[in-house]
Structures are given as structure tokens and as C-alpha cells.
mmCIF file of C-alpha atoms and ligand atoms in Angstrom:
data_model
loop_
_atom_site.group_PDB
_atom_site.id
_atom_site.type_symbol
_atom_site.label_atom_id
_atom_site.label_comp_id
_atom_site.label_asym_id
_atom_site.label_seq_id
_atom_site.Cartn_x
_atom_site.Cartn_y
_atom_site.Cartn_z
ATOM 1 C CA MET A 1 0.000 0.000 0.000
ATOM 2 C CA THR A 2 1.269 3.446 -0.785
ATOM 3 C CA THR A 3 0.395 6.542 1.150
ATOM 4 C CA ARG A 4 0.395 9.838 -0.603
ATOM 5 C CA LYS A 5 0.982 13.033 1.299
ATOM 6 C CA SER A 6 -1.940 15.330 0.466
ATOM 7 C CA ALA A 7 -0.925 18.693 -0.923
ATOM 8 C CA GLY A 8 -0.298 21.362 1.682
ATOM 9 C CA ALA A 9 -0.850 19.006 4.624
ATOM 10 C CA PHE A 10 0.818 19.896 7.905
ATOM 11 C CA GLY A 11 0.787 18.626 11.460
ATOM 12 C CA TYR A 12 1.938 19.038 15.043
ATOM 13 C CA ARG A 13 5.579 19.887 14.315
ATOM 14 C CA ASP A 14 4.713 22.493 11.679
ATOM 15 C CA ILE A 15 2.242 24.176 14.030
ATOM 16 C CA LEU A 16 4.803 24.102 16.830
ATOM 17 C CA LEU A 17 7.333 25.780 14.561
ATOM 18 C CA ALA A 18 4.835 28.459 13.488
ATOM 19 C CA LEU A 19 3.967 29.166 17.137
ATOM 20 C CA ARG A 20 7.668 29.578 17.889
ATOM 21 C CA ARG A 21 8.046 31.934 14.930
ATOM 22 C CA ILE A 22 5.304 34.231 16.190
ATOM 23 C CA GLY A 23 7.235 34.436 19.450
ATOM 24 C CA LEU A 24 5.660 31.881 21.763
ATOM 25 C CA GLU A 25 8.051 30.289 24.211
ATOM 26 C CA GLY A 26 7.626 27.808 27.038
ATOM 27 C CA ASP A 27 6.541 30.476 29.513
ATOM 28 C CA SER A 28 4.003 32.200 27.230
ATOM 29 C CA ARG A 29 0.475 32.690 28.484
ATOM 30 C CA ILE A 30 -2.210 32.932 25.846
ATOM 31 C CA LEU A 31 -5.878 33.260 25.088
ATOM 32 C CA VAL A 32 -6.520 31.217 21.934
ATOM 33 C CA ILE A 33 -9.291 32.021 19.459
ATOM 34 C CA GLY A 34 -10.456 29.743 16.698
ATOM 35 C CA PRO A 35 -10.485 28.352 14.143
ATOM 36 C CA SER A 36 -14.145 28.029 13.161
ATOM 37 C CA LEU A 37 -13.320 25.058 10.984
ATOM 38 C CA ILE A 38 -10.144 23.013 10.933
ATOM 39 C CA PRO A 39 -9.011 22.441 7.359
ATOM 40 C CA GLU A 40 -8.559 18.841 6.269
ATOM 41 C CA THR A 41 -4.920 19.647 5.635
ATOM 42 C CA VAL A 42 -4.259 19.731 9.409
ATOM 43 C CA ARG A 43 -3.049 16.240 10.280
ATOM 44 C CA GLY A 44 -4.467 15.306 13.684
ATOM 45 C CA GLY A 45 -7.009 18.150 13.605
ATOM 46 C CA ALA A 46 -7.920 19.973 16.808
ATOM 47 C CA ALA A 47 -5.960 17.506 18.937
ATOM 48 C CA ALA A 48 -2.708 18.313 17.100
ATOM 49 C CA ILE A 49 -3.315 22.059 17.433
ATOM 50 C CA SER A 50 -4.166 21.750 21.143
ATOM 51 C CA ALA A 51 -1.081 19.646 21.828
ATOM 52 C CA ALA A 52 1.150 22.161 20.019
ATOM 53 C CA LEU A 53 -0.363 25.043 22.006
ATOM 54 C CA ALA A 54 0.074 23.202 25.308
ATOM 55 C CA ALA A 55 3.689 22.382 24.418
ATOM 56 C CA SER A 56 4.457 26.014 23.486
ATOM 57 C CA CYS A 57 2.861 27.795 26.429
ATOM 58 C CA LYS A 58 2.729 27.793 30.200
ATOM 59 C CA THR A 59 -0.946 28.804 30.111
ATOM 60 C CA VAL A 60 -3.538 28.364 27.366
ATOM 61 C CA ILE A 61 -7.098 29.567 27.892
ATOM 62 C CA ALA A 62 -10.013 29.565 25.469
ATOM 63 C CA PRO A 63 -13.624 30.697 25.698
ATOM 64 C CA ALA A 64 -15.768 27.631 26.529
ATOM 65 C CA PHE A 65 -19.087 29.449 26.334
ATOM 66 C CA THR A 66 -22.332 27.499 26.621
ATOM 67 C CA TYR A 67 -25.080 29.540 24.964
ATOM 68 C CA GLN A 68 -27.289 26.446 25.200
ATOM 69 C CA THR A 69 -27.897 27.171 28.924
ATOM 70 C CA MET A 70 -29.589 30.497 28.205
ATOM 71 C CA VAL A 71 -33.212 31.006 29.259
ATOM 72 C CA TYR A 72 -35.382 34.115 29.156
ATOM 73 C CA PRO A 73 -38.214 35.430 31.295
ATOM 74 C CA ALA A 74 -41.504 36.431 29.666
ATOM 75 C CA GLU A 75 -40.711 40.046 30.610
ATOM 76 C CA GLY A 76 -37.464 41.724 31.550
ATOM 77 C CA PRO A 77 -35.381 44.896 31.503
ATOM 78 C CA PRO A 78 -35.785 47.134 28.416
ATOM 79 C CA ASP A 79 -33.012 47.846 25.864
ATOM 80 C CA ASN A 80 -31.587 44.398 26.552
ATOM 81 C CA ALA A 81 -31.508 43.085 22.972
ATOM 82 C CA VAL A 82 -34.151 40.468 23.735
ATOM 83 C CA ASP A 83 -37.520 39.767 22.175
ATOM 84 C CA TYR A 84 -38.868 38.402 25.469
ATOM 85 C CA PRO A 85 -42.015 36.566 24.308
ATOM 86 C CA GLU A 86 -40.156 34.805 21.499
ATOM 87 C CA ALA A 87 -36.987 34.081 23.502
ATOM 88 C CA SER A 88 -38.955 32.905 26.497
ATOM 89 C CA ALA A 89 -40.968 30.472 24.359
ATOM 90 C CA ALA A 90 -37.719 29.006 22.979
ATOM 91 C CA SER A 91 -36.256 28.583 26.496
ATOM 92 C CA VAL A 92 -37.700 25.073 26.866
ATOM 93 C CA GLU A 93 -34.793 23.861 24.706
ATOM 94 C CA ALA A 94 -32.165 25.026 27.242
ATOM 95 C CA ASP A 95 -29.639 22.745 28.929
ATOM 96 C CA PHE A 96 -28.488 22.924 32.574
ATOM 97 C CA PHE A 97 -24.941 24.193 32.992
ATOM 98 C CA ARG A 98 -22.523 21.603 34.317
ATOM 99 C CA PRO A 99 -18.711 21.500 34.069
ATOM 100 C CA SER A 100 -18.907 18.670 31.527
ATOM 101 C CA LEU A 101 -21.320 20.517 29.226
ATOM 102 C CA ARG A 102 -20.079 20.687 25.639
ATOM 103 C CA VAL A 103 -18.665 24.029 24.517
ATOM 104 C CA SER A 104 -20.922 25.845 22.024
ATOM 105 C CA PRO A 105 -20.031 24.780 18.465
ATOM 106 C CA LEU A 106 -20.154 28.485 17.521
ATOM 107 C CA LEU A 107 -16.656 28.717 19.021
ATOM 108 C CA GLY A 108 -15.230 26.092 16.681
ATOM 109 C CA PRO A 109 -13.883 22.679 17.691
ATOM 110 C CA LEU A 110 -10.708 23.783 19.511
ATOM 111 C CA PRO A 111 -12.110 24.831 22.941
ATOM 112 C CA GLU A 112 -13.981 21.553 23.362
ATOM 113 C CA THR A 113 -10.791 19.630 22.519
ATOM 114 C CA LEU A 114 -8.806 21.720 25.015
ATOM 115 C CA ARG A 115 -11.464 21.144 27.668
ATOM 116 C CA ARG A 116 -11.108 17.386 27.254
ATOM 117 C CA MET A 117 -7.293 17.430 27.520
ATOM 118 C CA GLU A 118 -5.572 15.886 30.494
ATOM 119 C CA GLY A 119 -5.059 18.540 33.190
ATOM 120 C CA ALA A 120 -7.551 20.983 31.710
ATOM 121 C CA VAL A 121 -9.703 23.088 34.032
ATOM 122 C CA ARG A 122 -12.866 25.068 33.408
ATOM 123 C CA SER A 123 -14.333 28.064 35.213
ATOM 124 C CA GLY A 124 -17.875 27.907 36.544
ATOM 125 C CA HIS A 125 -19.702 30.743 34.754
ATOM 126 C CA PRO A 126 -22.921 29.148 33.485
ATOM 127 C CA ILE A 127 -22.752 30.909 30.071
ATOM 128 C CA LEU A 128 -19.288 32.476 29.685
ATOM 129 C CA SER A 129 -16.909 29.885 31.125
ATOM 130 C CA PHE A 130 -13.282 29.573 30.035
ATOM 131 C CA THR A 131 -11.244 26.414 29.832
ATOM 132 C CA GLY A 132 -7.535 25.786 29.616
ATOM 133 C CA ILE A 133 -4.253 24.185 30.514
ATOM 134 C CA GLY A 134 -2.024 25.634 33.257
ATOM 135 C CA ALA A 135 -4.930 27.973 33.814
ATOM 136 C CA GLN A 136 -6.203 27.345 37.359
ATOM 137 C CA GLU A 137 -5.086 30.687 38.807
ATOM 138 C CA ILE A 138 -6.133 32.754 35.774
ATOM 139 C CA LEU A 139 -9.586 31.140 35.628
ATOM 140 C CA GLU A 140 -10.192 31.641 39.360
ATOM 141 C CA SER A 141 -10.355 35.388 38.716
ATOM 142 C CA GLN A 142 -13.722 34.996 36.963
ATOM 143 C CA SER A 143 -16.958 35.923 38.726
ATOM 144 C CA LEU A 144 -20.556 36.299 37.650
ATOM 145 C CA ASN A 145 -20.116 40.095 37.589
ATOM 146 C CA GLU A 146 -16.707 39.998 35.877
ATOM 147 C CA PRO A 147 -17.014 37.320 33.206
ATOM 148 C CA PHE A 148 -13.945 38.542 31.294
ATOM 149 C CA ALA A 149 -11.670 38.833 34.349
ATOM 150 C CA PRO A 150 -9.505 35.897 33.126
ATOM 151 C CA ILE A 151 -8.549 37.959 30.064
ATOM 152 C CA ASP A 152 -7.715 40.900 32.305
ATOM 153 C CA ALA A 153 -5.573 38.629 34.502
ATOM 154 C CA LEU A 154 -3.830 37.250 31.421
ATOM 155 C CA ALA A 155 -3.131 40.765 30.115
ATOM 156 C CA LYS A 156 -1.634 41.763 33.481
ATOM 157 C CA ALA A 157 0.566 38.665 33.328
ATOM 158 C CA GLY A 158 1.930 39.848 29.959
ATOM 159 C CA GLY A 159 -0.154 37.399 27.936
ATOM 160 C CA ASP A 160 -1.084 37.344 24.275
ATOM 161 C CA VAL A 161 -4.089 36.461 22.200
ATOM 162 C CA VAL A 162 -3.380 33.881 19.502
ATOM 163 C CA VAL A 163 -5.848 33.763 16.621
ATOM 164 C CA LEU A 164 -5.855 30.697 14.380
ATOM 165 C CA GLY A 165 -7.440 30.087 11.004
ATOM 166 C CA SER A 166 -8.738 32.266 8.217
ATOM 167 C CA ASP A 167 -12.262 32.862 9.518
ATOM 168 C CA PRO A 168 -11.978 32.630 13.297
ATOM 169 C CA PRO A 169 -14.834 33.287 15.741
ATOM 170 C CA ALA A 170 -14.863 36.697 17.456
ATOM 171 C CA ASN A 171 -11.833 37.803 19.415
ATOM 172 C CA VAL A 172 -13.523 37.876 22.836
ATOM 173 C CA ALA A 173 -10.741 40.023 24.298
ATOM 174 C CA LEU A 174 -12.401 42.951 22.524
ATOM 175 C CA HIS A 175 -15.455 42.460 24.732
ATOM 176 C CA LEU A 176 -13.237 43.231 27.730
ATOM 177 C CA ALA A 177 -12.122 46.458 26.007
ATOM 178 C CA GLU A 178 -15.790 47.357 25.510
ATOM 179 C CA GLN A 179 -16.518 46.766 29.203
ATOM 180 C CA ARG A 180 -13.509 48.833 30.280
ATOM 181 C CA THR A 181 -14.853 51.832 28.391
ATOM 182 C CA GLY A 182 -18.262 51.500 30.029
ATOM 183 C CA ARG A 183 -19.973 50.451 26.793
ATOM 184 C CA LYS A 184 -23.458 49.129 27.492
ATOM 185 C CA GLN A 185 -23.580 45.483 28.568
ATOM 186 C CA PHE A 186 -26.556 43.161 28.679
ATOM 187 C CA ILE A 187 -28.281 40.815 31.106
ATOM 188 C CA ARG A 188 -28.766 37.160 30.327
ATOM 189 C CA TRP A 189 -30.084 34.236 32.345
ATOM 190 C CA ALA A 190 -28.731 30.712 32.631
ATOM 191 C CA LEU A 191 -30.249 27.451 33.680
ATOM 192 C CA THR A 192 -28.199 25.850 36.473
ATOM 193 C CA PRO A 193 -28.855 22.982 38.905
ATOM 194 C CA GLU A 194 -29.440 25.699 41.564
ATOM 195 C CA GLY A 195 -32.098 27.401 39.465
ATOM 196 C CA VAL A 196 -32.112 30.248 36.978
ATOM 197 C CA MET A 197 -29.106 32.531 37.481
ATOM 198 C CA GLU A 198 -28.978 36.165 36.363
ATOM 199 C CA CYS A 199 -25.753 36.922 34.500
ATOM 200 C CA PRO A 200 -24.852 40.615 34.160
ATOM 201 C CA GLY A 201 -21.992 41.898 32.004
ATOM 202 C CA PHE A 202 -23.067 39.938 28.946
ATOM 203 C CA PRO A 203 -21.332 41.404 25.893
ATOM 204 C CA GLY A 204 -22.887 42.861 22.755
ATOM 205 C CA CYS A 205 -22.380 42.037 19.097
ATOM 206 C CA SER A 206 -18.977 41.126 17.661
ATOM 207 C CA ARG A 207 -19.793 41.322 13.939
ATOM 208 C CA GLY A 208 -17.971 44.642 13.576
ATOM 209 C CA PHE A 209 -14.776 43.510 15.361
ATOM 210 C CA GLY A 210 -12.909 42.980 12.082
ATOM 211 C CA ALA A 211 -12.558 46.762 11.751
ATOM 212 C CA ILE A 212 -9.796 46.793 14.372
ATOM 213 C CA ALA A 213 -7.390 44.917 12.072
ATOM 214 C CA GLU A 214 -6.013 48.066 10.437
ATOM 215 C CA LYS A 215 -5.111 49.541 13.835
ATOM 216 C CA LEU A 216 -3.074 46.516 14.873
ATOM 217 C CA SER A 217 -0.492 46.318 12.094
ATOM 218 C CA GLY A 218 2.324 47.488 14.375
ATOM 219 C CA ILE A 219 1.783 44.907 17.103
ATOM 220 C CA VAL A 220 0.697 41.750 15.268
ATOM 221 C CA GLN A 221 3.017 38.804 14.607
ATOM 222 C CA ARG A 222 1.709 36.710 11.734
ATOM 223 C CA ARG A 223 2.846 33.472 10.072
ATOM 224 C CA LYS A 224 1.172 30.918 7.851
ATOM 225 C CA VAL A 225 1.373 27.135 7.968
ATOM 226 C CA GLY A 226 0.236 26.169 4.489
ATOM 227 C CA SER A 227 -2.841 28.348 4.073
ATOM 228 C CA PHE A 228 -3.506 28.409 7.817
ATOM 229 C CA PRO A 229 -2.829 31.792 9.488
ATOM 230 C CA VAL A 230 -1.296 31.871 12.974
ATOM 231 C CA VAL A 231 -1.392 35.297 14.612
ATOM 232 C CA ARG A 232 -0.155 36.648 17.941
ATOM 233 C CA ILE A 233 -1.290 39.975 19.419
ATOM 234 C CA PRO A 234 -0.036 41.212 22.822
ATOM 235 C CA LEU A 235 -3.161 41.451 24.976
ATOM 236 C CA ARG A 236 -2.275 44.608 26.839
ATOM 237 C CA ASP A 237 -1.644 46.522 23.607
ATOM 238 C CA LEU A 238 -4.780 45.129 21.989
ATOM 239 C CA LEU A 239 -6.931 46.177 24.947
ATOM 240 C CA ASN A 240 -5.376 49.654 25.096
ATOM 241 C CA ILE A 241 -5.804 50.253 21.367
ATOM 242 C CA ALA A 242 -9.399 48.991 21.322
ATOM 243 C CA ALA A 243 -10.457 50.888 24.451
ATOM 244 C CA GLY A 244 -8.752 54.063 23.196
ATOM 245 C CA TRP A 245 -10.605 53.798 19.907
ATOM 246 C CA ILE A 246 -14.008 53.262 21.572
ATOM 247 C CA ARG A 247 -13.413 56.275 23.851
ATOM 248 C CA GLN A 248 -12.603 58.373 20.800
ATOM 249 C CA ASP A 249 -15.436 56.962 18.669
ATOM 250 C CA PRO A 250 -18.383 55.469 20.599
ATOM 251 C CA GLN A 251 -19.502 53.714 17.370
ATOM 252 C CA ALA A 252 -16.189 51.884 16.972
ATOM 253 C CA MET A 253 -16.567 48.209 16.028
ATOM 254 C CA LEU A 254 -20.373 48.286 16.080
ATOM 255 C CA CYS A 255 -21.828 46.329 13.169
ATOM 256 C CA ALA A 256 -23.411 47.780 10.041
ATOM 257 C CA ASN A 257 -26.761 45.988 10.374
ATOM 258 C CA PRO A 258 -29.345 48.694 11.216
ATOM 259 C CA ASP A 259 -31.602 46.004 12.760
ATOM 260 C CA CYS A 260 -28.961 44.557 15.094
ATOM 261 C CA PRO A 261 -30.602 44.676 18.543
ATOM 262 C CA PHE A 262 -27.270 44.775 20.416
ATOM 263 C CA CYS A 263 -25.612 47.555 18.418
ATOM 264 C CA THR A 264 -28.879 49.541 18.353
ATOM 265 C CA ALA A 265 -29.055 49.361 22.163
ATOM 266 C CA VAL A 266 -25.385 50.404 22.475
ATOM 267 C CA ARG A 267 -25.967 53.408 20.178
ATOM 268 C CA LYS A 268 -29.076 54.400 22.127
ATOM 269 C CA ALA A 269 -27.259 54.157 25.491
ATOM 270 C CA GLY A 270 -24.492 56.366 24.032
ATOM 271 C CA ARG A 271 -26.975 59.029 22.914
ATOM 272 C CA GLU A 272 -28.657 58.978 26.323
ATOM 273 C CA SER A 273 -25.376 59.412 28.192
ATOM 274 C CA ASP A 274 -24.433 62.281 25.828
ATOM 275 C CA ALA A 275 -27.787 63.955 26.516
ATOM 276 C CA GLY A 276 -27.238 63.439 30.271
ATOM 277 C CA ARG A 277 -23.854 65.179 30.078
ATOM 278 C CA GLY A 278 -25.119 68.058 27.912
HETATM 279 ZN ZN1 LIG B 301 -24.386 44.397 15.782
#
């Protein structure tokens, strides 16, 4: 039997090398985002990528969000980007949060693979949990009121965000930048074994996040393995640039959809706070 190497295929060692070339060393601490889909050219798939990340870094964390736990009351606070009657009717489909609950597939396959790795831990937020390796201390910083505290802790520790793949899910670090500037946040509810839990500090829409790319050219380290992009951005710089931009332009990184309930509510809250100041 002959085996033929498929064109452009790469595996663990190639990923490891690319991670080294973007500057990751054994003591690096990272938040990893993506990819949405793992190309067939990656030998070993998500497991190979996870193993390379764990071998390159002291700490790897990833969002392990579980949107499937979300439930809605029949009525609730206004300007909360919820159609209560409709959302509440759909709430019968919700799942109880538990540490073993599968990560939402909207985050791509990597976080679920990381969560299942030997030595992995997961924080206990019923919607916005994080998972990771070498991550116990970082993840302990999370609370119901401060869901993105692990990213803050990682930034303070000199960490980076590593974005993988050509069409990755949203860079959740930008949600922390939004919170730091006081941008409007939302309230969501989660089904837990202890009952329905109110979760404040829920972020808005991330569809406009791509606009930050042009402001990051000076701080981004980028390599490609085959056609697979591997990008490192220092977290502290990313957060400072994003927060600075939002302070300067309250519309920064909002999406272009005029019917987006999140971005509409953020714009409205901005106008109201302007009117309050004037
Ligand atoms: Zn939007």
C-alpha cells in the first residue's frame, strides 16, 4: 500500500514551529481564538493544534461558552436586545450548565478539545466559562459580575491572544475592552442545577470587530502554515488600542446591520449618556 501526502498538509511539528516563529516560548500565556473550521490539511485536527499550544505555552485559555444554557423570562429589563415573548418560548430547549457541558459549536472545535485534555480546568460561569491548561489561577479570577476577568488577569501577566485560522470566531478580548470603556452590557439568564441565574456583564455584538485589524499592524506577529494563518497579538496593547478607539469613537466596532438589537441598544445608550452630560 502506498500513502500519498496530500498537498499542503501539515501537522503538530509544523504548528509548533509556526507558534515559535510568532514568538511563543515555554513560559508564554495565551488566550486562543479559533479556528471556526479546521481544514482537512491539518493532520491530527484539533488535537494536534491543542497539543502544540500546550507544548508552546505555560498557560492556554479559550472561551468555553455554553449559549445552550440560556433562558429568558416572559418580561425583563428594556433595551436588553431580547424579544422576550419569542426568547422565552424558545427557552424550553435550554440545557443545565454543568462542568462537563459541551462548549458551544459556535466557538469552533478547539475549545472543546482543550477542555477534554488531560489537566484541563474550566471556570464555573454558566454561560461564559473559560477552559484551559495551566490555567487554574487565571480562571479563578472569573466571577458572575466579571465574566472577562480571566482575560484581564492574562493581560496583566503579559499574555497574548493567539488567533488561528482564516475565519476565526470573534476575538472575545475585545469584549473586555468594551466593558472597560463602560460600553453598554446586557443581562442574560442561565439554567443551572441551583435554578435560573442572572448573569450581568453579557457582551454585545462582535460582527464589527474585524474593523480593528487596520489599527493593529504594528503589534501583530503573523505566520502561515500552508494556508492556515497563525497570529499573535499582545493582549495589553490590543486592549489599550481597542479601548482608546471606543473612547474616541463610541460607534467603533459596532456592526453595520441597522436592525442589530445589540448595536442599536449600544448606540441608544451612548446618545442617552451624551444627553445626560449636555
Ligand atoms: Zn451588531
